Amino acid sequence: MENNKSMRTWLDNFHLPHPIVMAGPCSAETEEQVLQIARELKDSKVSIFRAGIWKPRTRPGGFEGVGAIGLKWLQKAKAETGLLMAVEVANASHVKLALEHDIDVLWIGARTTVNPFAVQEIADALQNTDKIVLVKNPVNPDLALWIGGVERLHNAGIKNLGIIHRGFSTYEKTKYRNNPEWQIAIDFQHKFPDLPLIIDPSHITGNRNMIFQVTQEALDLNYDGMIIETHIDPDNAWSDAAQQVTPTQLKQIISDLTIRKQTDEADDYQQRLNMLRCKIDEFDAKILDILGKRMVVSESIGALKKEKNVAVLQNKRWNEILEKMITEGALKGLSEDFIVQLFKAIHQESILHQEKIFSSNS
């Protein structure tokens, strides 16, 4: 698969003066719920109504979607509002039912993208379709797997393709539900600049109060649109309540977003600068995370030294560390002065952490 200007045709055909907006509930719950949300989104910048019909849950016992009956509700919403309808599909059976109910947009979820067999099954079921098919990033940060999912669909003759960035799972605790790992989406964008890229701030944040911030970051990085979970009563939603917004909140978010131009050199500079700064922010966050973990280890060392009545400062060990870091830093293009200053600061912080252990009564 190679980048091609025609990849944008389906998006350009909307003739929108703003990024495309997909919105609707995490899950279709009742016919009235679906219709009410669609009615409230009808006269807004939303072009595509999204709703989960089949919900893959991490553990059994949770609400797993209303199933095929929900597709009939979407048909009614489309007839009444004119909005295009979108659902997640995870297998050929889902595809068949979605096509029978004339669903306009199908997306492949993160849990499905990780399974090439499942993606191929969906690609075979959709062969040569003119429907819009969007691929969410896989659960884990794997660019090749994400690209591979799109390639399988492309090889099946599906032309109206796009990708959704919904963040990546991580064992570490962060402020996000799914860590954005912006550089992975940026790398995909660099390889295929004409393949529409949509942000899913609902799943990245897991928190409605962070949706605006993440969406703005994405638009600053030249994303083509957003998919935001929207519910008439978010707090009582049957799934993912904390990350859904009301239609009124959605409209305010869209209104407050700053849309960047894409035509002049100054804006090109700003977009490229934002991409690079985004990478810097990611690295800085990782540096702080690693330093925090290092200090935890230092405290454990301090506790061991206290137990054995050993002095905090160990000059021989410190000199060995510094000499090693100067050598390794030079291989990475880092000056000796910088390495000395950096590791002196780290060493001093480690000593402070160990001294606290020594001064404690425990």
mmCIF file of C-alpha atoms in Angstrom:
data_model
loop_
_atom_site.group_PDB
_atom_site.id
_atom_site.type_symbol
_atom_site.label_atom_id
_atom_site.label_comp_id
_atom_site.label_asym_id
_atom_site.label_seq_id
_atom_site.Cartn_x
_atom_site.Cartn_y
_atom_site.Cartn_z
ATOM 1 C CA MET A 1 0.000 0.000 0.000
ATOM 2 C CA GLU A 2 1.355 3.412 -1.004
ATOM 3 C CA ASN A 3 0.147 6.868 -0.117
ATOM 4 C CA ASN A 4 -2.223 8.323 -2.680
ATOM 5 C CA LYS A 5 -4.187 11.574 -2.858
ATOM 6 C CA SER A 6 -7.317 9.526 -3.599
ATOM 7 C CA MET A 7 -7.238 8.246 -0.003
ATOM 8 C CA ARG A 8 -8.840 11.538 0.996
ATOM 9 C CA THR A 9 -11.623 11.448 -1.555
ATOM 10 C CA TRP A 10 -14.324 10.144 0.794
ATOM 11 C CA LEU A 11 -13.463 12.819 3.345
ATOM 12 C CA ASP A 12 -13.252 15.600 0.763
ATOM 13 C CA ASN A 13 -16.688 14.601 -0.514
ATOM 14 C CA PHE A 14 -18.221 15.852 2.735
ATOM 15 C CA HIS A 15 -17.158 19.390 1.669
ATOM 16 C CA LEU A 16 -16.706 20.440 5.266
ATOM 17 C CA PRO A 17 -15.113 23.752 6.333
ATOM 18 C CA HIS A 18 -14.053 22.061 9.574
ATOM 19 C CA PRO A 19 -12.648 18.689 10.724
ATOM 20 C CA ILE A 20 -15.149 15.860 10.456
ATOM 21 C CA VAL A 21 -17.051 15.054 13.655
ATOM 22 C CA MET A 22 -18.407 11.647 14.630
ATOM 23 C CA ALA A 23 -20.464 11.533 17.815
ATOM 24 C CA GLY A 24 -22.989 9.433 19.669
ATOM 25 C CA PRO A 25 -23.255 7.115 22.668
ATOM 26 C CA CYS A 26 -20.673 4.556 23.655
ATOM 27 C CA SER A 27 -23.546 2.071 23.563
ATOM 28 C CA ALA A 28 -26.973 2.118 22.004
ATOM 29 C CA GLU A 29 -29.175 1.413 25.024
ATOM 30 C CA THR A 30 -32.769 2.003 23.952
ATOM 31 C CA GLU A 31 -34.513 3.197 20.826
ATOM 32 C CA GLU A 32 -35.570 6.433 22.504
ATOM 33 C CA GLN A 33 -32.038 7.103 23.763
ATOM 34 C CA VAL A 34 -30.603 6.697 20.259
ATOM 35 C CA LEU A 35 -33.269 8.875 18.653
ATOM 36 C CA GLN A 36 -33.027 11.616 21.265
ATOM 37 C CA ILE A 37 -29.244 11.927 20.953
ATOM 38 C CA ALA A 38 -29.455 11.906 17.142
ATOM 39 C CA ARG A 39 -32.107 14.633 17.208
ATOM 40 C CA GLU A 40 -29.936 16.826 19.409
ATOM 41 C CA LEU A 41 -26.932 16.329 17.126
ATOM 42 C CA LYS A 42 -28.835 16.886 13.887
ATOM 43 C CA ASP A 43 -28.305 20.646 13.637
ATOM 44 C CA SER A 44 -24.655 20.668 14.646
ATOM 45 C CA LYS A 45 -21.266 20.051 13.043
ATOM 46 C CA VAL A 46 -21.694 16.306 13.522
ATOM 47 C CA SER A 47 -21.718 14.417 10.206
ATOM 48 C CA ILE A 48 -21.677 10.828 11.444
ATOM 49 C CA PHE A 49 -23.625 9.318 14.341
ATOM 50 C CA ARG A 50 -21.731 6.563 16.140
ATOM 51 C CA ALA A 51 -23.130 3.963 18.534
ATOM 52 C CA GLY A 52 -21.817 0.707 19.939
ATOM 53 C CA ILE A 53 -24.101 -2.221 19.097
ATOM 54 C CA TRP A 54 -21.751 -5.034 20.079
ATOM 55 C CA LYS A 55 -19.494 -4.139 23.006
ATOM 56 C CA PRO A 56 -16.398 -6.253 23.633
ATOM 57 C CA ARG A 57 -15.818 -6.053 27.388
ATOM 58 C CA THR A 58 -12.567 -6.844 29.148
ATOM 59 C CA ARG A 59 -14.287 -9.281 31.514
ATOM 60 C CA PRO A 60 -17.562 -11.211 31.182
ATOM 61 C CA GLY A 61 -20.639 -10.071 33.014
ATOM 62 C CA GLY A 62 -20.679 -6.469 31.839
ATOM 63 C CA PHE A 63 -23.073 -4.920 29.351
ATOM 64 C CA GLU A 64 -22.057 -6.277 25.944
ATOM 65 C CA GLY A 65 -24.438 -4.311 23.743
ATOM 66 C CA VAL A 66 -28.029 -4.696 22.628
ATOM 67 C CA GLY A 67 -27.050 -6.528 19.454
ATOM 68 C CA ALA A 68 -28.756 -6.453 16.060
ATOM 69 C CA ILE A 69 -31.940 -4.784 17.347
ATOM 70 C CA GLY A 70 -29.890 -1.604 17.780
ATOM 71 C CA LEU A 71 -29.246 -1.485 14.038
ATOM 72 C CA LYS A 72 -32.962 -0.905 13.470
ATOM 73 C CA TRP A 73 -32.816 2.048 15.864
ATOM 74 C CA LEU A 74 -29.951 3.496 13.833
ATOM 75 C CA GLN A 75 -31.980 3.086 10.653
ATOM 76 C CA LYS A 76 -34.755 5.151 12.239
ATOM 77 C CA ALA A 77 -32.273 7.789 13.419
ATOM 78 C CA LYS A 78 -30.808 8.049 9.923
ATOM 79 C CA ALA A 79 -34.243 8.380 8.310
ATOM 80 C CA GLU A 80 -35.247 11.118 10.745
ATOM 81 C CA THR A 81 -32.028 13.160 10.936
ATOM 82 C CA GLY A 82 -30.108 12.423 7.734
ATOM 83 C CA LEU A 83 -26.956 11.695 9.737
ATOM 84 C CA LEU A 84 -24.729 8.884 8.498
ATOM 85 C CA MET A 85 -24.556 5.914 10.867
ATOM 86 C CA ALA A 86 -21.436 4.187 12.198
ATOM 87 C CA VAL A 87 -20.913 1.012 14.246
ATOM 88 C CA GLU A 88 -18.009 -1.153 15.379
ATOM 89 C CA VAL A 89 -17.675 -4.573 13.753
ATOM 90 C CA ALA A 90 -15.557 -7.411 15.110
ATOM 91 C CA ASN A 91 -16.330 -10.302 12.762
ATOM 92 C CA ALA A 92 -17.977 -11.252 9.470
ATOM 93 C CA SER A 93 -21.349 -11.744 11.127
ATOM 94 C CA HIS A 94 -21.333 -8.163 12.379
ATOM 95 C CA VAL A 95 -20.372 -6.962 8.905
ATOM 96 C CA LYS A 96 -23.233 -8.866 7.290
ATOM 97 C CA LEU A 97 -25.805 -7.414 9.676
ATOM 98 C CA ALA A 98 -24.407 -3.896 9.374
ATOM 99 C CA LEU A 99 -24.554 -4.022 5.579
ATOM 100 C CA GLU A 100 -28.083 -5.421 5.642
ATOM 101 C CA HIS A 101 -29.118 -2.386 7.693
ATOM 102 C CA ASP A 102 -27.289 0.031 5.378
ATOM 103 C CA ILE A 103 -24.819 1.287 7.974
ATOM 104 C CA ASP A 104 -22.595 3.894 6.313
ATOM 105 C CA VAL A 105 -19.399 3.679 8.360
ATOM 106 C CA LEU A 106 -17.843 0.646 10.014
ATOM 107 C CA TRP A 107 -14.906 0.795 12.380
ATOM 108 C CA ILE A 108 -12.633 -1.944 13.605
ATOM 109 C CA GLY A 109 -11.914 -1.686 17.321
ATOM 110 C CA ALA A 110 -8.558 -1.852 19.070
ATOM 111 C CA ARG A 111 -9.110 -5.375 20.367
ATOM 112 C CA THR A 112 -9.868 -6.589 16.843
ATOM 113 C CA THR A 113 -6.979 -4.772 15.156
ATOM 114 C CA VAL A 114 -4.533 -6.841 17.209
ATOM 115 C CA ASN A 115 -5.805 -10.019 15.509
ATOM 116 C CA PRO A 116 -4.807 -10.295 11.822
ATOM 117 C CA PHE A 117 -7.132 -13.292 11.386
ATOM 118 C CA ALA A 118 -10.128 -11.244 12.532
ATOM 119 C CA VAL A 119 -9.167 -8.263 10.382
ATOM 120 C CA GLN A 120 -8.771 -10.513 7.352
ATOM 121 C CA GLU A 121 -12.201 -12.044 8.009
ATOM 122 C CA ILE A 122 -13.716 -8.562 8.071
ATOM 123 C CA ALA A 123 -11.793 -7.540 4.944
ATOM 124 C CA ASP A 124 -13.087 -10.599 3.075
ATOM 125 C CA ALA A 125 -16.661 -9.830 4.173
ATOM 126 C CA LEU A 126 -16.311 -6.219 3.019
ATOM 127 C CA GLN A 127 -14.470 -6.903 -0.239
ATOM 128 C CA ASN A 128 -14.859 -4.030 -2.725
ATOM 129 C CA THR A 129 -17.389 -2.234 -0.529
ATOM 130 C CA ASP A 130 -17.906 1.496 -0.987
ATOM 131 C CA LYS A 131 -18.615 1.907 2.737
ATOM 132 C CA ILE A 132 -16.242 3.973 4.846
ATOM 133 C CA VAL A 133 -14.077 1.673 6.973
ATOM 134 C CA LEU A 134 -11.967 3.034 9.836
ATOM 135 C CA VAL A 135 -9.289 1.141 11.765
ATOM 136 C CA LYS A 136 -8.526 1.953 15.383
ATOM 137 C CA ASN A 137 -4.971 1.499 16.585
ATOM 138 C CA PRO A 138 -4.237 -1.848 18.248
ATOM 139 C CA VAL A 139 -4.349 -2.039 22.032
ATOM 140 C CA ASN A 140 -0.562 -2.164 22.314
ATOM 141 C CA PRO A 141 1.814 0.366 20.708
ATOM 142 C CA ASP A 142 2.596 -1.479 17.466
ATOM 143 C CA LEU A 143 2.683 0.675 14.324
ATOM 144 C CA ALA A 144 3.307 -2.270 11.983
ATOM 145 C CA LEU A 145 0.194 -4.054 13.271
ATOM 146 C CA TRP A 146 -1.895 -0.905 12.750
ATOM 147 C CA ILE A 147 -0.611 -0.429 9.214
ATOM 148 C CA GLY A 148 -1.097 -4.137 8.536
ATOM 149 C CA GLY A 149 -4.775 -3.907 9.434
ATOM 150 C CA VAL A 150 -5.299 -1.094 6.944
ATOM 151 C CA GLU A 151 -3.323 -2.959 4.290
ATOM 152 C CA ARG A 152 -5.558 -6.032 4.586
ATOM 153 C CA LEU A 153 -8.603 -3.870 3.913
ATOM 154 C CA HIS A 154 -6.885 -2.028 1.085
ATOM 155 C CA ASN A 155 -5.884 -5.315 -0.518
ATOM 156 C CA ALA A 156 -9.556 -6.356 -0.403
ATOM 157 C CA GLY A 157 -10.430 -3.480 -2.712
ATOM 158 C CA ILE A 158 -11.759 -1.178 0.012
ATOM 159 C CA LYS A 159 -10.928 2.392 -0.995
ATOM 160 C CA ASN A 160 -12.710 4.520 1.615
ATOM 161 C CA LEU A 161 -10.318 3.980 4.487
ATOM 162 C CA GLY A 162 -9.185 5.941 7.512
ATOM 163 C CA ILE A 163 -7.613 5.430 10.922
ATOM 164 C CA ILE A 164 -8.686 6.292 14.455
ATOM 165 C CA HIS A 165 -6.142 7.076 17.147
ATOM 166 C CA ARG A 166 -7.628 5.938 20.481
ATOM 167 C CA GLY A 167 -4.465 5.568 22.526
ATOM 168 C CA PHE A 168 -2.571 2.534 23.808
ATOM 169 C CA SER A 169 -2.789 0.415 26.907
ATOM 170 C CA THR A 170 0.046 0.644 29.386
ATOM 171 C CA TYR A 171 0.776 -1.103 32.654
ATOM 172 C CA GLU A 172 2.025 2.172 34.097
ATOM 173 C CA LYS A 173 -0.369 4.583 35.788
ATOM 174 C CA THR A 174 -0.830 7.783 33.771
ATOM 175 C CA LYS A 175 -3.426 10.531 33.638
ATOM 176 C CA TYR A 176 -4.876 8.871 30.541
ATOM 177 C CA ARG A 177 -7.101 5.844 30.224
ATOM 178 C CA ASN A 178 -5.054 4.890 27.161
ATOM 179 C CA ASN A 179 -1.720 6.622 26.708
ATOM 180 C CA PRO A 180 -1.742 8.650 23.463
ATOM 181 C CA GLU A 181 1.826 7.767 22.388
ATOM 182 C CA TRP A 182 1.486 10.607 19.875
ATOM 183 C CA GLN A 183 4.666 9.707 18.013
ATOM 184 C CA ILE A 184 3.136 6.437 16.759
ATOM 185 C CA ALA A 185 0.182 8.208 15.128
ATOM 186 C CA ILE A 186 2.562 10.870 13.799
ATOM 187 C CA ASP A 187 4.745 8.162 12.236
ATOM 188 C CA PHE A 188 1.646 6.671 10.585
ATOM 189 C CA GLN A 189 0.715 10.154 9.352
ATOM 190 C CA HIS A 190 4.192 10.648 7.889
ATOM 191 C CA LYS A 191 4.000 7.371 5.982
ATOM 192 C CA PHE A 192 0.461 7.982 4.709
ATOM 193 C CA PRO A 193 -0.227 11.742 4.881
ATOM 194 C CA ASP A 194 -3.390 11.461 2.780
ATOM 195 C CA LEU A 195 -5.031 8.696 4.820
ATOM 196 C CA PRO A 196 -7.626 10.445 7.036
ATOM 197 C CA LEU A 197 -6.596 10.427 10.699
ATOM 198 C CA ILE A 198 -9.245 10.838 13.411
ATOM 199 C CA ILE A 199 -8.717 11.361 17.135
ATOM 200 C CA ASP A 200 -10.736 9.462 19.745
ATOM 201 C CA PRO A 201 -10.260 11.605 22.871
ATOM 202 C CA SER A 202 -12.981 9.716 24.755
ATOM 203 C CA HIS A 203 -10.957 6.508 24.899
ATOM 204 C CA ILE A 204 -7.598 8.240 25.264
ATOM 205 C CA THR A 205 -8.695 10.212 28.314
ATOM 206 C CA GLY A 206 -11.471 8.194 29.913
ATOM 207 C CA ASN A 207 -12.424 11.568 31.377
ATOM 208 C CA ARG A 208 -14.865 14.039 29.826
ATOM 209 C CA ASN A 209 -12.980 16.963 31.371
ATOM 210 C CA MET A 210 -9.880 16.203 29.295
ATOM 211 C CA ILE A 211 -11.581 15.739 25.928
ATOM 212 C CA PHE A 212 -11.175 19.316 24.739
ATOM 213 C CA GLN A 213 -7.459 19.390 25.565
ATOM 214 C CA VAL A 214 -6.622 16.162 23.737
ATOM 215 C CA THR A 215 -8.780 17.058 20.733
ATOM 216 C CA GLN A 216 -7.033 20.413 20.424
ATOM 217 C CA GLU A 217 -3.635 18.720 20.604
ATOM 218 C CA ALA A 218 -4.715 16.433 17.763
ATOM 219 C CA LEU A 219 -5.955 19.308 15.613
ATOM 220 C CA ASP A 220 -2.669 21.118 16.228
ATOM 221 C CA LEU A 221 -1.017 18.009 14.760
ATOM 222 C CA ASN A 222 -3.159 18.223 11.619
ATOM 223 C CA TYR A 223 -5.656 15.460 12.413
ATOM 224 C CA ASP A 224 -8.672 15.315 10.112
ATOM 225 C CA GLY A 225 -11.452 14.835 12.629
ATOM 226 C CA MET A 226 -12.707 13.518 15.930
ATOM 227 C CA ILE A 227 -14.975 10.790 17.302
ATOM 228 C CA ILE A 228 -16.442 11.789 20.674
ATOM 229 C CA GLU A 229 -18.806 9.731 22.801
ATOM 230 C CA THR A 230 -21.991 11.707 23.474
ATOM 231 C CA HIS A 231 -24.954 10.776 25.671
ATOM 232 C CA ILE A 232 -28.102 12.530 26.892
ATOM 233 C CA ASP A 233 -27.389 11.358 30.460
ATOM 234 C CA PRO A 234 -23.670 10.476 30.649
ATOM 235 C CA ASP A 235 -23.527 9.761 34.368
ATOM 236 C CA ASN A 236 -26.125 7.023 33.981
ATOM 237 C CA ALA A 237 -24.765 5.546 30.754
ATOM 238 C CA TRP A 238 -24.644 1.757 30.623
ATOM 239 C CA SER A 239 -20.961 1.807 29.640
ATOM 240 C CA ASP A 240 -18.008 4.225 29.938
ATOM 241 C CA ALA A 241 -20.015 6.873 31.771
ATOM 242 C CA ALA A 242 -17.028 8.994 32.836
ATOM 243 C CA GLN A 243 -15.830 9.712 29.297
ATOM 244 C CA GLN A 244 -19.110 10.727 27.666
ATOM 245 C CA VAL A 245 -20.362 14.296 27.211
ATOM 246 C CA THR A 246 -23.821 15.696 26.629
ATOM 247 C CA PRO A 247 -24.786 17.046 23.183
ATOM 248 C CA THR A 248 -24.599 20.562 24.638
ATOM 249 C CA GLN A 249 -21.096 19.945 25.981
ATOM 250 C CA LEU A 250 -20.048 18.486 22.639
ATOM 251 C CA LYS A 251 -21.225 21.564 20.770
ATOM 252 C CA GLN A 252 -19.299 23.785 23.189
ATOM 253 C CA ILE A 253 -16.146 21.710 22.751
ATOM 254 C CA ILE A 254 -16.409 21.981 18.972
ATOM 255 C CA SER A 255 -17.051 25.723 19.207
ATOM 256 C CA ASP A 256 -14.018 26.299 21.448
ATOM 257 C CA LEU A 257 -11.569 24.342 19.279
ATOM 258 C CA THR A 258 -9.039 26.293 17.257
ATOM 259 C CA ILE A 259 -8.892 25.018 13.693
ATOM 260 C CA ARG A 260 -5.483 25.445 12.083
ATOM 261 C CA LYS A 261 -5.142 26.479 8.457
ATOM 262 C CA GLN A 262 -3.274 24.104 6.166
ATOM 263 C CA THR A 263 -2.268 26.299 3.270
ATOM 264 C CA ASP A 264 0.543 28.722 4.148
ATOM 265 C CA GLU A 265 4.208 28.248 4.985
ATOM 266 C CA ALA A 266 3.885 29.775 8.434
ATOM 267 C CA ASP A 267 1.204 27.249 9.339
ATOM 268 C CA ASP A 268 3.311 24.410 7.933
ATOM 269 C CA TYR A 269 6.096 25.543 10.259
ATOM 270 C CA GLN A 270 3.708 25.609 13.210
ATOM 271 C CA GLN A 271 2.379 22.135 12.470
ATOM 272 C CA ARG A 272 5.860 20.669 12.163
ATOM 273 C CA LEU A 273 6.944 22.483 15.310
ATOM 274 C CA ASN A 274 3.915 21.135 17.199
ATOM 275 C CA MET A 275 4.723 17.591 16.084
ATOM 276 C CA LEU A 276 8.304 17.910 17.314
ATOM 277 C CA ARG A 277 7.245 19.543 20.575
ATOM 278 C CA CYS A 278 4.763 16.758 21.098
ATOM 279 C CA LYS A 279 7.594 14.249 20.851
ATOM 280 C CA ILE A 280 9.625 16.328 23.350
ATOM 281 C CA ASP A 281 6.671 16.320 25.768
ATOM 282 C CA GLU A 282 6.374 12.534 25.482
ATOM 283 C CA PHE A 283 10.096 12.070 26.196
ATOM 284 C CA ASP A 284 10.060 14.549 29.092
ATOM 285 C CA ALA A 285 7.167 12.688 30.692
ATOM 286 C CA LYS A 286 9.058 9.414 30.346
ATOM 287 C CA ILE A 287 12.219 10.978 31.830
ATOM 288 C CA LEU A 288 10.279 12.121 34.907
ATOM 289 C CA ASP A 289 8.637 8.716 35.222
ATOM 290 C CA ILE A 290 12.020 6.962 35.086
ATOM 291 C CA LEU A 291 13.550 9.394 37.594
ATOM 292 C CA GLY A 292 10.668 8.795 39.979
ATOM 293 C CA LYS A 293 11.195 5.037 39.746
ATOM 294 C CA ARG A 294 14.937 5.506 40.247
ATOM 295 C CA MET A 295 14.313 7.372 43.487
ATOM 296 C CA VAL A 296 12.105 4.547 44.745
ATOM 297 C CA VAL A 297 15.029 2.175 44.191
ATOM 298 C CA SER A 298 17.325 4.656 45.969
ATOM 299 C CA GLU A 299 15.001 4.613 48.970
ATOM 300 C CA SER A 300 15.175 0.816 49.035
ATOM 301 C CA ILE A 301 18.963 1.066 48.995
ATOM 302 C CA GLY A 302 18.769 3.596 51.821
ATOM 303 C CA ALA A 303 16.632 1.215 53.862
ATOM 304 C CA LEU A 304 19.140 -1.581 53.306
ATOM 305 C CA LYS A 305 22.058 0.671 54.296
ATOM 306 C CA LYS A 306 20.229 1.734 57.446
ATOM 307 C CA GLU A 307 19.509 -1.875 58.328
ATOM 308 C CA LYS A 308 23.219 -2.773 57.951
ATOM 309 C CA ASN A 309 24.467 0.513 59.445
ATOM 310 C CA VAL A 310 26.282 1.519 56.241
ATOM 311 C CA ALA A 311 26.976 5.173 55.344
ATOM 312 C CA VAL A 312 24.752 6.852 52.752
ATOM 313 C CA LEU A 313 27.556 8.300 50.633
ATOM 314 C CA GLN A 314 29.627 5.722 48.747
ATOM 315 C CA ASN A 315 32.249 7.684 46.800
ATOM 316 C CA LYS A 316 33.675 4.701 44.930
ATOM 317 C CA ARG A 317 30.249 3.730 43.582
ATOM 318 C CA TRP A 318 29.482 7.361 42.654
ATOM 319 C CA ASN A 319 32.755 7.763 40.719
ATOM 320 C CA GLU A 320 32.096 4.512 38.844
ATOM 321 C CA ILE A 321 28.625 5.687 37.843
ATOM 322 C CA LEU A 322 29.865 9.087 36.692
ATOM 323 C CA GLU A 323 32.710 7.658 34.629
ATOM 324 C CA LYS A 324 30.382 5.152 32.974
ATOM 325 C CA MET A 325 27.737 7.773 32.181
ATOM 326 C CA ILE A 326 30.290 10.194 30.692
ATOM 327 C CA THR A 327 31.490 7.442 28.349
ATOM 328 C CA GLU A 328 27.982 6.327 27.347
ATOM 329 C CA GLY A 329 26.787 9.924 27.033
ATOM 330 C CA ALA A 330 29.569 10.724 24.575
ATOM 331 C CA LEU A 331 28.366 7.876 22.339
ATOM 332 C CA LYS A 332 24.957 9.593 22.259
ATOM 333 C CA GLY A 333 26.378 13.007 21.402
ATOM 334 C CA LEU A 334 26.038 14.427 24.935
ATOM 335 C CA SER A 335 28.782 16.663 26.321
ATOM 336 C CA GLU A 336 30.760 15.737 29.419
ATOM 337 C CA ASP A 337 29.713 18.958 31.196
ATOM 338 C CA PHE A 338 26.052 18.136 30.650
ATOM 339 C CA ILE A 339 26.427 14.558 31.889
ATOM 340 C CA VAL A 340 28.330 15.687 34.988
ATOM 341 C CA GLN A 341 25.713 18.315 35.866
ATOM 342 C CA LEU A 342 22.807 15.968 35.165
ATOM 343 C CA PHE A 343 24.096 13.051 37.202
ATOM 344 C CA LYS A 344 25.326 15.264 40.031
ATOM 345 C CA ALA A 345 21.745 16.493 40.358
ATOM 346 C CA ILE A 346 20.372 12.938 40.213
ATOM 347 C CA HIS A 347 22.968 11.772 42.729
ATOM 348 C CA GLN A 348 22.147 14.613 45.119
ATOM 349 C CA GLU A 349 18.423 13.819 44.904
ATOM 350 C CA SER A 350 19.177 10.160 45.603
ATOM 351 C CA ILE A 351 21.180 11.127 48.692
ATOM 352 C CA LEU A 352 18.293 13.279 49.947
ATOM 353 C CA HIS A 353 15.886 10.360 49.530
ATOM 354 C CA GLN A 354 18.236 8.011 51.401
ATOM 355 C CA GLU A 355 18.825 10.551 54.185
ATOM 356 C CA LYS A 356 15.063 10.739 54.706
ATOM 357 C CA ILE A 357 15.059 6.991 55.232
ATOM 358 C CA PHE A 358 17.889 7.310 57.759
ATOM 359 C CA SER A 359 16.095 10.074 59.673
ATOM 360 C CA SER A 360 12.778 8.220 59.825
ATOM 361 C CA ASN A 361 11.841 6.231 62.904
ATOM 362 C CA SER A 362 10.626 3.199 60.985
#
